[in-house]
Amino acid sequence: MSSAASTPAFRIERSTRTSWIGLVLAIAIVVLLVSVPWWGGEDDLRLIVEICYTIALAQLWNLLAGYAGLVSVGQQAFVGLGGYALFGLTILAGVPPLPAIVLAGVIAALIAVPTALIVFRLRGAYFAIGTWVIAEVYSEVMGLIRDLGAGTGMSLPVAISRHVGETRFDREASLYYVGLVIGIGTVAVVFAWLRSRQGLALTAIRDSETAAGSVGINNDRTKYAVYLLAALVTGMIGALIYLEKLRISPDSAFDVIDWTADIIFIVVIGGIGSIEGPFLGALVFFALRYFLADYGAWYMILLGAVAVVIMLLAPRGLWGLVADRFDIHFFPVRRRVRLE
Amino acid sequence: MAPLLSLEHVSKNFGALKVIDDLSLSLDAGEALGILGPNGAGKTTLFNLIAGDLPVGAGAIRFAGEDVTGLPAYIRCRRGIGRTYQIPHPFGNMSVFENVLAGAAFGATRREAESYERCIDLLRLTNLLGKANLPAGKLTLLERKRLELARALATDPKMLLLDEIAGGLTDTECQLLIETIRAVHRSGVSIVWIEHVVHALIAVVGRLFVINFGQKLADGEPRAVMESPQVQEVYMGIEER
Ligand SMILES: Nc1ncnc2c1ncn2[C@@H]1O[C@H](COP(=O)(O)OP(=O)(O)OP(=O)(O)O)[C@@H](O)[C@H]1O
Ligand SMILES: [Mg+2]
């Protein structure tokens, strides 16, 4: 039998030509982004921060839904908890705001542990509904905390936001760098995760849960890890958002449209199950908003219509069309065999 | 010595349908067992119970000296139960190589880089090396079946469950498959093989187990089993292909 013969010479390649172009591009973009506070205005900084955390949220949701099969419509739970944790930590516990962002993420992840125990019992549509209901519960609970403004919410005392920077522009610039680190960091972590052994498990689960179990993959633990990672980073993002907004209320912090529906839109139109997709989706999302924001309700209707059309014509999103036609991967997670 | 695998009075119902009915079965380490039975007899269900894809309704399953009845599929795989699916379940968007790698990296719990060579060997053994970089979803049915085999072997099983992998092959292909499975068996892996292609089965296994309506119909030396009256009765018209 051939198994007795020696193995042919081979190499395993983990990068592609486009991934090197992508790397150069990415470095150029990062350098450009780092320099923005020297030449950009406050509005530019705010917009870029928003794009950063939106892309981060989209990457996380994609990891959950596109890979782990966890179609959560309750990620606003962790944005809200992160935001409230920031307010609680800074106002009630006197923690400086920037460390509080990290702690808020940890708190969100800790709350995600029992949350997962509940929602992981549910499958498919019940899981989606379950996550939403839990987010509503957390929203109600936050609305009961009198020291954090109860149902009407509260503002962050000026003394606390001073910690971030003396002048208004200093504050914006500091938060800008926090946003940049979270955005780039999230993409880097998701990319590293998908390239690793964990990523192999996750892609296998995405393609067939049954077969994944049969080759020794612990589906539950793999999904659990993704859920906690998403909660950790989403909590930090929530903290950042409300440190920038300076005002929090249960209705805004746990808003399903802003923190989950828009994100789902981005991932679905950009292309679920790839890292590139959420970038493309975010591009489309911000472009549509830029051109149509003045049209109010029409904007929402158009957003929905675009999503439906793309779902029907390109189930794997815009990136799916691009990847099929040109076979390019800016974030190569594959292993290619080269026989020598 | 205790058997490698034993099923003790195992039953499984789907609603009112009794699919496995108080079935007992044992397999010694190093054996190759063939499983035969008409369509719908419960053969695939039996594999699902052994591999842990379905919970048993009643009874117990022991493997390698351990009661595995309540263990999830992924742990049974790590204990040494490898399986192929009758209807292939490839990881469709992963490459053929990565499909096999998943088995090696998790089922055999090796480090990823140490698995590469083993995966290449298995792809060559199953004649898939030329398609290593293709998405598994693009394979033909026959190739998918070979991928099932390669992926299951990558988990380093003590016992390999094969569910109808010879159907639709030409004579030459079938002969190659027989050689491959013999080689796997010789390397020390116990085999349980469900197959309608009786001549292929008999070329490999030393024992036949026949199931009908979820019950044991016969168990023993292949020729004797095939010639027994109760098997002849069920198998009228199912001649060797
Ligand atoms: N998940 C399920 N739910 C309900 N009924 C099922 C399920 N799986 C199998 N069955 C039924 O159980 C019976 C046995 O099925 P099984 O697949 O085990 O048969 P088999 O012996 O493998 O047949 P074949 O030779 O056609 O592969 C069939 O009647 C089938 O319809
Ligand atoms: Mg079957």
Coordinates of C-alpha atoms and ligand atoms in Angstrom, one line a residue:
Chain A
M1 CA 0.0 0.0 0.0
S2 CA 1.2 3.5 -0.7
S3 CA 1.1 4.4 3.0
A4 CA 4.4 2.4 3.4
A5 CA 6.1 4.7 0.9
S6 CA 7.6 8.0 2.1
T7 CA 5.6 11.2 2.1
P8 CA 6.0 13.4 -0.9
A9 CA 7.8 16.7 -0.3
F10 CA 5.3 19.4 0.5
R11 CA 4.9 22.9 2.0
I12 CA 1.9 24.4 3.7
E13 CA 1.3 28.0 2.6
R14 CA -0.7 30.3 4.8
S15 CA -0.4 33.6 2.8
T16 CA -1.5 34.6 -0.7
R17 CA -0.2 37.2 -3.1
T18 CA -3.2 39.4 -2.3
S19 CA -2.6 39.0 1.4
W20 CA 0.8 40.7 1.1
I21 CA -0.8 43.5 -0.9
G22 CA -3.4 43.6 1.9
L23 CA -0.8 43.8 4.6
V24 CA 1.0 46.7 2.9
L25 CA -2.4 48.4 2.4
A26 CA -3.4 47.8 6.0
I27 CA -0.1 49.3 7.3
A28 CA -0.6 52.4 5.1
I29 CA -4.2 52.8 6.4
V30 CA -3.1 52.4 10.0
V31 CA -0.4 55.0 9.6
L32 CA -2.9 57.3 7.9
L33 CA -5.4 56.8 10.7
V34 CA -2.8 57.4 13.5
S35 CA -2.0 60.7 11.9
V36 CA -5.6 62.0 11.7
P37 CA -5.6 64.0 15.0
W38 CA -2.9 66.2 13.6
W39 CA -4.9 67.3 10.6
G40 CA -8.5 66.2 11.1
G41 CA -11.4 67.9 12.9
E42 CA -13.5 66.6 15.8
D43 CA -16.2 65.5 13.4
D44 CA -13.7 63.4 11.4
L45 CA -12.4 61.8 14.6
R46 CA -15.9 60.9 15.8
L47 CA -16.9 59.5 12.4
I48 CA -13.8 57.3 12.3
V49 CA -14.3 56.1 15.8
E50 CA -17.9 55.2 14.9
I51 CA -16.7 53.3 11.8
C52 CA -14.0 51.5 13.9
Y53 CA -16.4 50.2 16.5
T54 CA -19.1 49.4 13.9
I55 CA -16.6 47.3 12.0
A56 CA -15.6 45.6 15.3
L57 CA -19.2 44.9 16.2
A58 CA -19.7 43.5 12.7
Q59 CA -16.6 41.3 12.9
L60 CA -17.9 39.9 16.3
W61 CA -21.4 39.3 15.0
N62 CA -20.0 37.6 12.0
L63 CA -17.9 35.3 14.2
L64 CA -21.0 34.5 16.2
A65 CA -23.5 34.1 13.4
G66 CA -21.4 33.4 10.4
Y67 CA -19.1 30.8 12.0
A68 CA -20.5 29.6 15.3
G69 CA -24.1 29.5 14.1
L70 CA -25.1 31.7 17.0
V71 CA -27.6 34.1 15.4
S72 CA -27.8 36.6 18.3
V73 CA -30.1 39.6 18.1
G74 CA -29.2 40.5 21.6
Q75 CA -25.6 41.9 21.4
Q76 CA -27.0 45.2 22.5
A77 CA -27.1 43.6 26.0
F78 CA -23.3 43.8 26.1
V79 CA -23.1 47.3 24.6
G80 CA -25.5 48.4 27.3
L81 CA -23.9 46.5 30.1
G82 CA -20.5 47.9 29.0
G83 CA -21.8 51.4 29.0
Y84 CA -23.5 51.1 32.4
A85 CA -20.4 49.4 33.8
L86 CA -18.4 52.4 32.7
F87 CA -20.8 54.8 34.4
G88 CA -20.9 52.7 37.5
L89 CA -17.2 52.1 37.7
T90 CA -16.3 55.8 37.2
I91 CA -19.1 57.5 39.2
L92 CA -19.7 55.0 42.0
A93 CA -16.3 53.3 42.3
G94 CA -14.0 56.2 41.3
V95 CA -12.1 54.1 38.6
P96 CA -10.4 56.3 36.0
P97 CA -12.3 56.1 32.7
L98 CA -9.7 54.5 30.5
P99 CA -9.0 51.5 32.8
A100 CA -12.8 51.4 33.3
I101 CA -13.3 50.6 29.6
V102 CA -11.2 47.4 30.0
L103 CA -13.0 46.5 33.2
A104 CA -16.4 47.1 31.6
G105 CA -15.5 44.5 29.0
V106 CA -14.5 42.1 31.7
I107 CA -17.8 42.7 33.5
A108 CA -19.7 42.1 30.3
A109 CA -17.9 38.9 29.7
L110 CA -18.6 37.8 33.3
I111 CA -22.3 38.4 32.8
A112 CA -22.1 36.5 29.5
V113 CA -21.2 33.4 31.4
P114 CA -24.6 32.8 33.1
T115 CA -26.3 34.4 30.0
A116 CA -24.8 31.7 27.8
L117 CA -26.0 29.0 30.2
I118 CA -29.5 30.2 29.5
V119 CA -29.5 31.0 25.8
F120 CA -27.3 28.0 24.8
R121 CA -30.2 25.8 25.7
L122 CA -32.1 27.3 22.8
R123 CA -31.7 26.5 19.2
G124 CA -32.2 28.5 16.0
A125 CA -35.0 31.0 16.1
Y126 CA -35.5 30.4 19.8
F127 CA -31.9 31.3 20.4
A128 CA -32.3 34.6 18.5
I129 CA -35.4 35.5 20.5
G130 CA -33.9 34.4 23.7
T131 CA -30.9 36.7 23.3
W132 CA -33.2 39.6 22.5
V133 CA -35.4 38.9 25.6
I134 CA -32.3 38.7 27.8
A135 CA -31.1 42.0 26.5
E136 CA -34.5 43.5 27.4
V137 CA -34.3 42.1 30.9
Y138 CA -30.8 43.7 31.4
S139 CA -32.2 47.0 30.1
E140 CA -35.1 46.8 32.7
V141 CA -32.7 45.9 35.4
M142 CA -30.4 48.9 34.6
G143 CA -33.5 51.1 34.6
L144 CA -34.0 50.1 38.3
I145 CA -30.6 51.4 39.5
R146 CA -31.4 54.8 41.0
D147 CA -27.7 55.8 41.4
L148 CA -27.3 55.4 37.6
G149 CA -30.3 57.5 36.7
A150 CA -33.0 54.8 36.7
G151 CA -35.2 54.8 33.7
T152 CA -34.4 58.3 32.5
G153 CA -30.6 57.8 32.4
M154 CA -27.9 60.2 33.5
S155 CA -24.9 62.3 32.3
L156 CA -21.3 61.7 33.1
P157 CA -20.0 64.3 35.5
V158 CA -17.6 66.7 33.9
A159 CA -14.9 65.9 36.4
I160 CA -14.8 62.3 35.1
S161 CA -14.6 63.2 31.4
R162 CA -11.8 65.6 32.4
H163 CA -9.7 62.5 33.2
V164 CA -9.7 61.6 29.5
G165 CA -8.3 65.0 28.4
E166 CA -8.3 68.6 29.6
T167 CA -9.6 70.2 26.4
R168 CA -12.5 69.0 24.3
F169 CA -10.1 68.2 21.5
D170 CA -7.8 66.3 23.8
R171 CA -10.6 64.1 24.9
E172 CA -11.8 63.5 21.4
A173 CA -8.2 62.6 20.4
S174 CA -7.7 60.2 23.3
L175 CA -11.0 58.4 22.6
Y176 CA -10.1 58.4 19.0
Y177 CA -7.0 56.3 19.8
V178 CA -9.0 54.0 22.1
G179 CA -11.5 53.5 19.2
L180 CA -8.6 52.8 16.8
V181 CA -7.1 50.3 19.1
I182 CA -10.4 48.5 19.7
G183 CA -11.2 48.5 15.9
I184 CA -7.8 47.3 14.8
G185 CA -7.4 45.0 17.8
T186 CA -10.7 43.3 17.1
V187 CA -9.9 42.6 13.5
A188 CA -6.5 41.3 14.5
V189 CA -7.9 39.0 17.2
V190 CA -10.7 37.7 14.9
F191 CA -8.1 37.1 12.1
A192 CA -5.7 35.3 14.5
W193 CA -8.6 33.3 15.9
L194 CA -9.7 32.1 12.5
R195 CA -6.2 31.2 11.5
S196 CA -5.6 29.2 14.6
R197 CA -6.6 25.7 15.6
Q198 CA -9.8 27.2 17.1
G199 CA -10.5 28.7 13.7
L200 CA -10.3 25.3 12.1
A201 CA -12.9 24.1 14.6
L202 CA -15.1 27.1 14.0
T203 CA -15.1 26.8 10.3
A204 CA -15.8 23.1 10.6
I205 CA -18.8 23.8 12.8
R206 CA -20.0 26.4 10.4
D207 CA -20.0 23.8 7.6
S208 CA -21.3 20.8 9.5
E209 CA -22.0 20.6 13.2
T210 CA -22.6 16.8 13.0
A211 CA -19.3 16.1 11.3
A212 CA -17.4 18.5 13.5
G213 CA -18.5 16.4 16.5
S214 CA -17.5 13.2 14.8
V215 CA -13.9 14.4 14.3
G216 CA -13.4 15.3 17.9
I217 CA -14.4 19.0 17.9
N218 CA -16.1 20.2 21.1
N219 CA -18.8 22.3 19.5
D220 CA -20.2 23.7 22.7
R221 CA -16.9 24.9 24.1
T222 CA -15.9 26.4 20.7
K223 CA -19.1 28.3 20.6
Y224 CA -18.9 29.3 24.2
A225 CA -15.4 30.8 23.7
V226 CA -16.7 32.9 20.8
Y227 CA -19.7 34.1 22.7
L228 CA -17.5 35.2 25.6
L229 CA -15.0 36.9 23.3
A230 CA -17.8 38.8 21.6
A231 CA -19.2 39.9 25.0
L232 CA -15.8 41.1 26.2
V233 CA -15.1 43.2 23.2
T234 CA -18.7 44.4 22.8
G235 CA -18.6 45.5 26.5
M236 CA -15.5 47.5 25.9
I237 CA -17.1 49.1 22.8
G238 CA -20.2 50.0 24.9
A239 CA -18.0 51.7 27.4
L240 CA -16.2 53.6 24.7
I241 CA -19.5 54.7 23.1
Y242 CA -21.0 56.0 26.3
L243 CA -17.7 57.7 27.4
E244 CA -17.9 59.6 24.1
K245 CA -21.7 60.3 24.3
L246 CA -21.4 61.4 27.9
R247 CA -25.0 60.4 28.5
I248 CA -26.6 57.0 29.0
S249 CA -30.1 55.7 29.3
P250 CA -31.5 52.2 29.2
D251 CA -33.4 52.9 25.9
S252 CA -30.3 54.1 24.1
A253 CA -27.8 51.7 25.6
F254 CA -29.8 48.6 24.9
D255 CA -31.1 49.7 21.5
V256 CA -31.6 46.7 19.2
I257 CA -31.6 48.8 16.0
D258 CA -28.4 50.7 16.6
W259 CA -26.3 47.9 18.2
T260 CA -27.6 44.8 16.5
A261 CA -30.0 45.3 13.5
D262 CA -27.6 47.7 11.7
I263 CA -24.7 45.3 12.4
I264 CA -26.7 42.4 11.0
F265 CA -27.4 44.5 7.9
I266 CA -23.7 45.2 7.5
V267 CA -22.7 41.6 7.8
V268 CA -25.4 40.2 5.6
I269 CA -24.9 42.6 2.7
G270 CA -21.1 42.6 3.1
G271 CA -20.9 38.8 3.2
I272 CA -21.3 36.5 6.1
G273 CA -18.6 34.0 7.0
S274 CA -15.6 36.1 5.9
I275 CA -13.5 38.8 7.5
E276 CA -13.6 40.9 4.3
G277 CA -17.4 40.9 4.2
P278 CA -18.1 43.1 7.2
F279 CA -15.6 45.7 5.9
L280 CA -17.5 45.9 2.6
G281 CA -20.8 46.0 4.4
A282 CA -19.7 48.8 6.7
L283 CA -18.6 50.8 3.6
V284 CA -22.0 50.4 2.0
F285 CA -23.8 51.2 5.3
F286 CA -21.9 54.4 5.9
A287 CA -22.2 55.5 2.3
L288 CA -26.0 54.9 2.3
R289 CA -26.3 56.8 5.5
Y290 CA -24.2 59.7 4.2
F291 CA -26.2 60.1 1.1
L292 CA -29.7 59.3 2.6
A293 CA -29.6 60.4 6.2
D294 CA -31.9 63.4 5.4
Y295 CA -34.7 61.2 4.2
G296 CA -35.6 59.8 7.6
A297 CA -38.0 56.9 7.4
W298 CA -37.1 56.4 3.7
Y299 CA -33.6 55.7 4.7
M300 CA -34.6 52.8 6.9
I301 CA -36.9 51.4 4.2
L302 CA -34.1 51.6 1.6
L303 CA -31.7 49.9 4.0
G304 CA -34.1 47.1 4.4
A305 CA -34.8 46.9 0.6
V306 CA -31.0 46.8 -0.1
A307 CA -30.6 44.0 2.4
V308 CA -33.4 41.9 0.9
V309 CA -32.2 42.3 -2.7
I310 CA -28.7 41.4 -1.8
M311 CA -29.8 38.4 0.3
L312 CA -31.9 37.2 -2.7
L313 CA -29.3 37.8 -5.4
A314 CA -26.1 37.1 -3.4
P315 CA -26.6 34.9 -0.4
R316 CA -23.0 35.2 0.5
G317 CA -23.1 39.0 0.2
L318 CA -21.1 41.4 -1.9
W319 CA -17.8 39.9 -0.8
G320 CA -19.0 36.5 -1.9
L321 CA -19.4 37.9 -5.4
V322 CA -16.0 39.4 -5.4
A323 CA -14.3 36.3 -3.9
D324 CA -16.0 33.9 -6.3
R325 CA -14.9 35.9 -9.3
F326 CA -11.4 36.9 -8.4
D327 CA -10.3 34.4 -5.7
I328 CA -8.8 37.1 -3.6
H329 CA -8.3 36.9 0.1
F330 CA -6.9 39.9 2.1
F331 CA -7.2 37.9 5.3
P332 CA -6.0 34.4 4.4
V333 CA -7.1 31.9 7.0
R334 CA -6.6 28.9 4.7
R335 CA -3.8 26.4 4.5
R336 CA -2.7 25.6 0.9
V337 CA -0.7 22.5 0.1
R338 CA 2.2 23.0 -2.3
L339 CA 3.7 19.8 -3.5
E340 CA 7.4 20.1 -4.4
Chain B
M1 CA -9.8 -10.2 27.3
A2 CA -12.8 -7.8 27.3
P3 CA -14.1 -6.9 23.9
L4 CA -13.2 -3.5 22.3
L5 CA -16.8 -2.6 21.7
S6 CA -19.9 -4.1 23.3
L7 CA -23.5 -3.1 23.0
E8 CA -25.7 -4.5 25.7
H9 CA -29.5 -4.6 25.0
V10 CA -29.5 -1.4 23.1
S11 CA -32.8 0.0 21.8
K12 CA -33.8 3.1 20.0
N13 CA -37.2 4.4 18.9
F14 CA -38.2 7.3 16.7
G15 CA -41.6 8.1 18.0
A16 CA -43.6 4.9 17.6
L17 CA -41.0 3.4 15.2
K18 CA -38.7 0.9 16.9
V19 CA -35.5 1.1 14.9
I20 CA -33.0 -0.7 17.2
D21 CA -34.7 -3.4 19.2
D22 CA -32.8 -4.9 22.2
L23 CA -29.7 -5.4 20.2
S24 CA -26.5 -6.9 21.7
L25 CA -23.2 -7.0 19.8
S26 CA -19.5 -7.2 20.6
L27 CA -16.3 -6.7 18.7
D28 CA -12.8 -7.8 19.7
A29 CA -9.8 -5.6 19.2
G30 CA -8.3 -6.3 15.8
E31 CA -11.5 -7.8 14.3
A32 CA -13.1 -6.8 11.0
L33 CA -16.9 -7.1 11.2
G34 CA -19.3 -6.7 8.3
I35 CA -22.9 -5.5 8.9
L36 CA -25.6 -6.4 6.5
G37 CA -29.3 -5.8 6.4
P38 CA -32.1 -4.6 4.1
N39 CA -32.8 -0.9 3.6
G40 CA -34.2 0.7 6.8
A41 CA -33.1 -2.2 9.0
G42 CA -31.4 0.3 11.4
K43 CA -27.7 0.0 10.4
T44 CA -27.0 3.7 10.1
T45 CA -28.9 4.3 13.3
L46 CA -26.7 1.7 15.0
F47 CA -23.6 3.6 14.0
N48 CA -25.2 6.9 15.2
L49 CA -25.7 5.2 18.6
I50 CA -22.1 3.8 18.7
A51 CA -20.6 7.1 17.6
G52 CA -22.7 9.2 19.9
D53 CA -24.6 11.2 17.3
L54 CA -27.8 9.9 18.8
P55 CA -28.6 9.0 22.4
V56 CA -29.7 5.4 23.1
G57 CA -33.2 4.8 24.3
A58 CA -32.2 1.9 26.5
G59 CA -29.1 -0.3 27.1
A60 CA -25.4 0.5 27.4
I61 CA -22.4 0.9 25.1
R62 CA -18.9 0.1 26.3
F63 CA -15.8 0.9 24.4
A64 CA -12.2 0.1 25.3
G65 CA -13.1 -0.8 28.8
E66 CA -15.2 2.3 29.4
D67 CA -19.0 3.0 29.5
V68 CA -19.4 5.6 26.8
T69 CA -23.2 5.5 26.7
G70 CA -23.5 9.1 28.0
L71 CA -20.5 10.6 26.4
P72 CA -20.9 13.1 23.6
A73 CA -19.7 12.3 20.0
Y74 CA -16.5 14.4 20.2
I75 CA -15.2 12.5 23.3
R76 CA -16.0 9.1 21.8
C77 CA -14.0 10.2 18.7
R78 CA -11.1 11.1 20.9
R79 CA -11.4 7.7 22.7
G80 CA -10.9 6.1 19.3
I81 CA -14.2 5.7 17.5
G82 CA -13.9 7.0 14.0
R83 CA -16.8 7.1 11.5
T84 CA -17.7 7.9 8.0
Y85 CA -21.2 9.0 7.0
Q86 CA -23.4 7.2 4.5
I87 CA -24.4 10.6 3.2
P88 CA -21.1 12.4 3.2
H89 CA -20.9 15.5 5.5
P90 CA -17.9 17.3 4.2
F91 CA -16.9 20.7 5.6
G92 CA -17.9 22.1 2.3
N93 CA -16.2 25.5 2.3
M94 CA -13.0 24.2 3.7
S95 CA -10.3 22.7 1.5
V96 CA -10.0 18.9 1.2
F97 CA -6.7 19.1 3.1
E98 CA -8.3 21.2 5.9
N99 CA -11.1 18.6 6.2
V100 CA -8.6 16.0 7.0
L101 CA -6.5 18.3 9.1
A102 CA -9.6 19.0 11.3
G103 CA -9.7 15.3 12.1
A104 CA -6.0 15.1 12.8
A105 CA -5.9 18.2 14.9
F106 CA -8.9 17.4 17.1
G107 CA -9.7 13.7 17.0
A108 CA -6.1 12.7 17.4
T109 CA -5.2 15.7 19.5
R110 CA -1.8 16.2 17.9
R111 CA -0.3 19.6 17.4
E112 CA -1.4 21.1 14.1
A113 CA 2.1 21.2 12.4
E114 CA 2.7 17.6 13.4
S115 CA -0.4 16.5 11.7
Y116 CA 0.5 17.8 8.2
E117 CA 2.5 14.9 7.2
R118 CA -0.1 12.4 8.3
C119 CA -2.8 14.3 6.4
I120 CA -0.7 14.3 3.2
D121 CA -0.2 10.5 3.6
L122 CA -4.0 10.0 4.1
L123 CA -4.8 12.1 1.0
R124 CA -2.5 10.0 -1.0
L125 CA -3.9 6.8 0.4
T126 CA -7.4 7.9 -0.6
N127 CA -6.2 9.3 -3.9
L128 CA -7.3 12.9 -3.1
L129 CA -3.9 14.5 -3.0
G130 CA -4.4 16.2 -6.4
K131 CA -7.5 17.9 -5.0
A132 CA -6.0 18.9 -1.7
N133 CA -6.7 22.6 -2.2
L134 CA -10.2 22.3 -3.6
P135 CA -13.2 23.2 -1.5
A136 CA -14.6 19.9 -0.3
G137 CA -18.0 21.0 -1.5
K138 CA -16.8 20.8 -5.1
L139 CA -16.0 17.1 -4.9
T140 CA -18.0 14.4 -6.6
L141 CA -20.0 12.0 -4.5
L142 CA -17.4 9.3 -4.8
E143 CA -14.6 11.7 -3.9
R144 CA -16.6 12.8 -0.9
K145 CA -16.9 9.2 0.3
R146 CA -13.1 8.9 0.1
L147 CA -12.8 12.2 2.0
E148 CA -15.0 10.7 4.7
L149 CA -12.6 7.8 5.0
A150 CA -9.5 10.0 5.0
R151 CA -11.0 12.4 7.6
A152 CA -12.0 9.5 9.9
L153 CA -8.6 7.9 9.6
A154 CA -7.0 11.2 10.5
T155 CA -8.5 11.0 14.0
D156 CA -6.3 7.9 14.6
P157 CA -9.2 5.6 15.4
K158 CA -8.9 2.3 17.3
M159 CA -12.2 1.3 15.6
L160 CA -13.4 2.6 12.2
L161 CA -17.1 2.6 11.4
L162 CA -17.6 2.6 7.6
D163 CA -21.1 3.2 6.3
E164 CA -21.6 2.2 2.7
I165 CA -18.5 3.5 1.0
A166 CA -18.3 0.9 -1.8
G167 CA -21.6 1.7 -3.6
G168 CA -21.3 3.0 -7.2
L169 CA -17.7 2.0 -7.7
T170 CA -16.3 0.3 -10.8
D171 CA -14.6 -3.1 -10.3
T172 CA -11.2 -1.5 -10.3
E173 CA -12.1 1.2 -7.9
C174 CA -13.8 -1.4 -5.6
Q175 CA -10.6 -3.5 -5.7
L176 CA -8.6 -0.5 -4.7
L177 CA -10.9 0.3 -1.8
I178 CA -10.7 -3.3 -0.6
E179 CA -6.9 -3.0 -0.6
T180 CA -7.1 0.3 1.3
I181 CA -9.4 -1.0 4.0
R182 CA -7.3 -4.2 4.3
A183 CA -4.2 -2.0 4.8
V184 CA -6.0 0.0 7.5
H185 CA -7.1 -3.2 9.2
R186 CA -3.5 -4.6 9.0
S187 CA -2.2 -1.5 10.7
G188 CA -4.2 -2.5 13.8
V189 CA -7.5 -0.7 13.4
S190 CA -10.6 -2.7 14.1
I191 CA -13.3 -2.3 11.4
V192 CA -17.0 -2.3 11.4
W193 CA -18.3 -2.0 7.8
I194 CA -21.9 -1.6 6.7
E195 CA -22.1 -2.5 3.0
H196 CA -24.6 -3.8 0.5
V197 CA -21.8 -4.8 -1.9
V198 CA -21.5 -8.2 -0.3
H199 CA -18.4 -9.5 -2.3
A200 CA -16.4 -6.4 -1.2
L201 CA -17.5 -6.9 2.4
I202 CA -16.6 -10.6 2.4
A203 CA -13.2 -9.8 0.9
V204 CA -12.3 -7.9 4.0
V205 CA -14.2 -9.0 7.1
G206 CA -13.8 -12.1 9.1
R207 CA -17.3 -12.0 10.6
L208 CA -20.8 -11.0 9.4
F209 CA -23.6 -9.5 11.5
V210 CA -27.0 -9.3 9.9
I211 CA -29.7 -6.9 11.1
N212 CA -33.4 -7.0 10.3
F213 CA -36.0 -4.7 11.8
G214 CA -33.4 -3.5 14.4
Q215 CA -32.7 -7.1 15.6
K216 CA -29.9 -9.5 15.2
L217 CA -30.8 -12.0 12.4
A218 CA -27.4 -13.8 12.3
D219 CA -23.8 -13.4 13.5
G220 CA -20.8 -15.5 12.5
E221 CA -18.5 -16.7 9.8
P222 CA -19.4 -14.9 6.5
R223 CA -20.1 -17.9 4.3
A224 CA -22.1 -19.7 6.9
V225 CA -24.1 -16.6 7.7
M226 CA -24.8 -15.9 4.0
E227 CA -26.0 -19.5 3.5
S228 CA -28.1 -19.7 6.6
P229 CA -31.9 -20.1 5.9
Q230 CA -33.0 -17.0 7.8
V231 CA -30.5 -14.8 5.9
Q232 CA -31.4 -16.4 2.6
E233 CA -35.0 -15.6 3.2
V234 CA -34.4 -11.9 3.9
Y235 CA -31.9 -11.6 1.1
M236 CA -33.9 -13.3 -1.7
G237 CA -33.2 -11.2 -4.7
I238 CA -30.3 -9.3 -3.1
E239 CA -27.5 -11.1 -4.9
E240 CA -23.9 -10.3 -4.8
R241 CA -23.2 -7.3 -7.0
Ligands
LIG1 N1 -33.6 10.8 12.8 C1 -34.6 10.0 12.4 N2 -35.9 10.3 12.7 C2 -36.9 9.5 12.4 N3 -36.8 8.3 11.8 C3 -35.5 7.9 11.4 C4 -34.4 8.7 11.7 N4 -33.3 8.1 11.3 C5 -33.7 7.0 10.7 N5 -35.0 6.9 10.8 C6 -35.8 5.7 10.3 O1 -35.3 4.6 11.0 C7 -35.2 3.5 10.1 C8 -33.8 2.9 10.0 O2 -33.0 3.8 9.4 P1 -31.5 3.6 9.1 O3 -31.0 4.8 8.4 O4 -30.8 3.2 10.4 O5 -31.5 2.4 8.1 P2 -30.3 1.6 7.3 O6 -30.3 0.2 7.8 O7 -29.1 2.4 7.5 O8 -30.9 1.7 5.8 P3 -30.1 1.9 4.5 O9 -29.5 0.6 4.1 O10 -31.1 2.4 3.5 O11 -29.0 2.9 4.7 C9 -35.8 3.9 8.8 O12 -37.1 3.6 8.7 C10 -35.6 5.4 8.8 O13 -36.6 6.1 8.1
MG2 MG -27.9 3.5 6.2

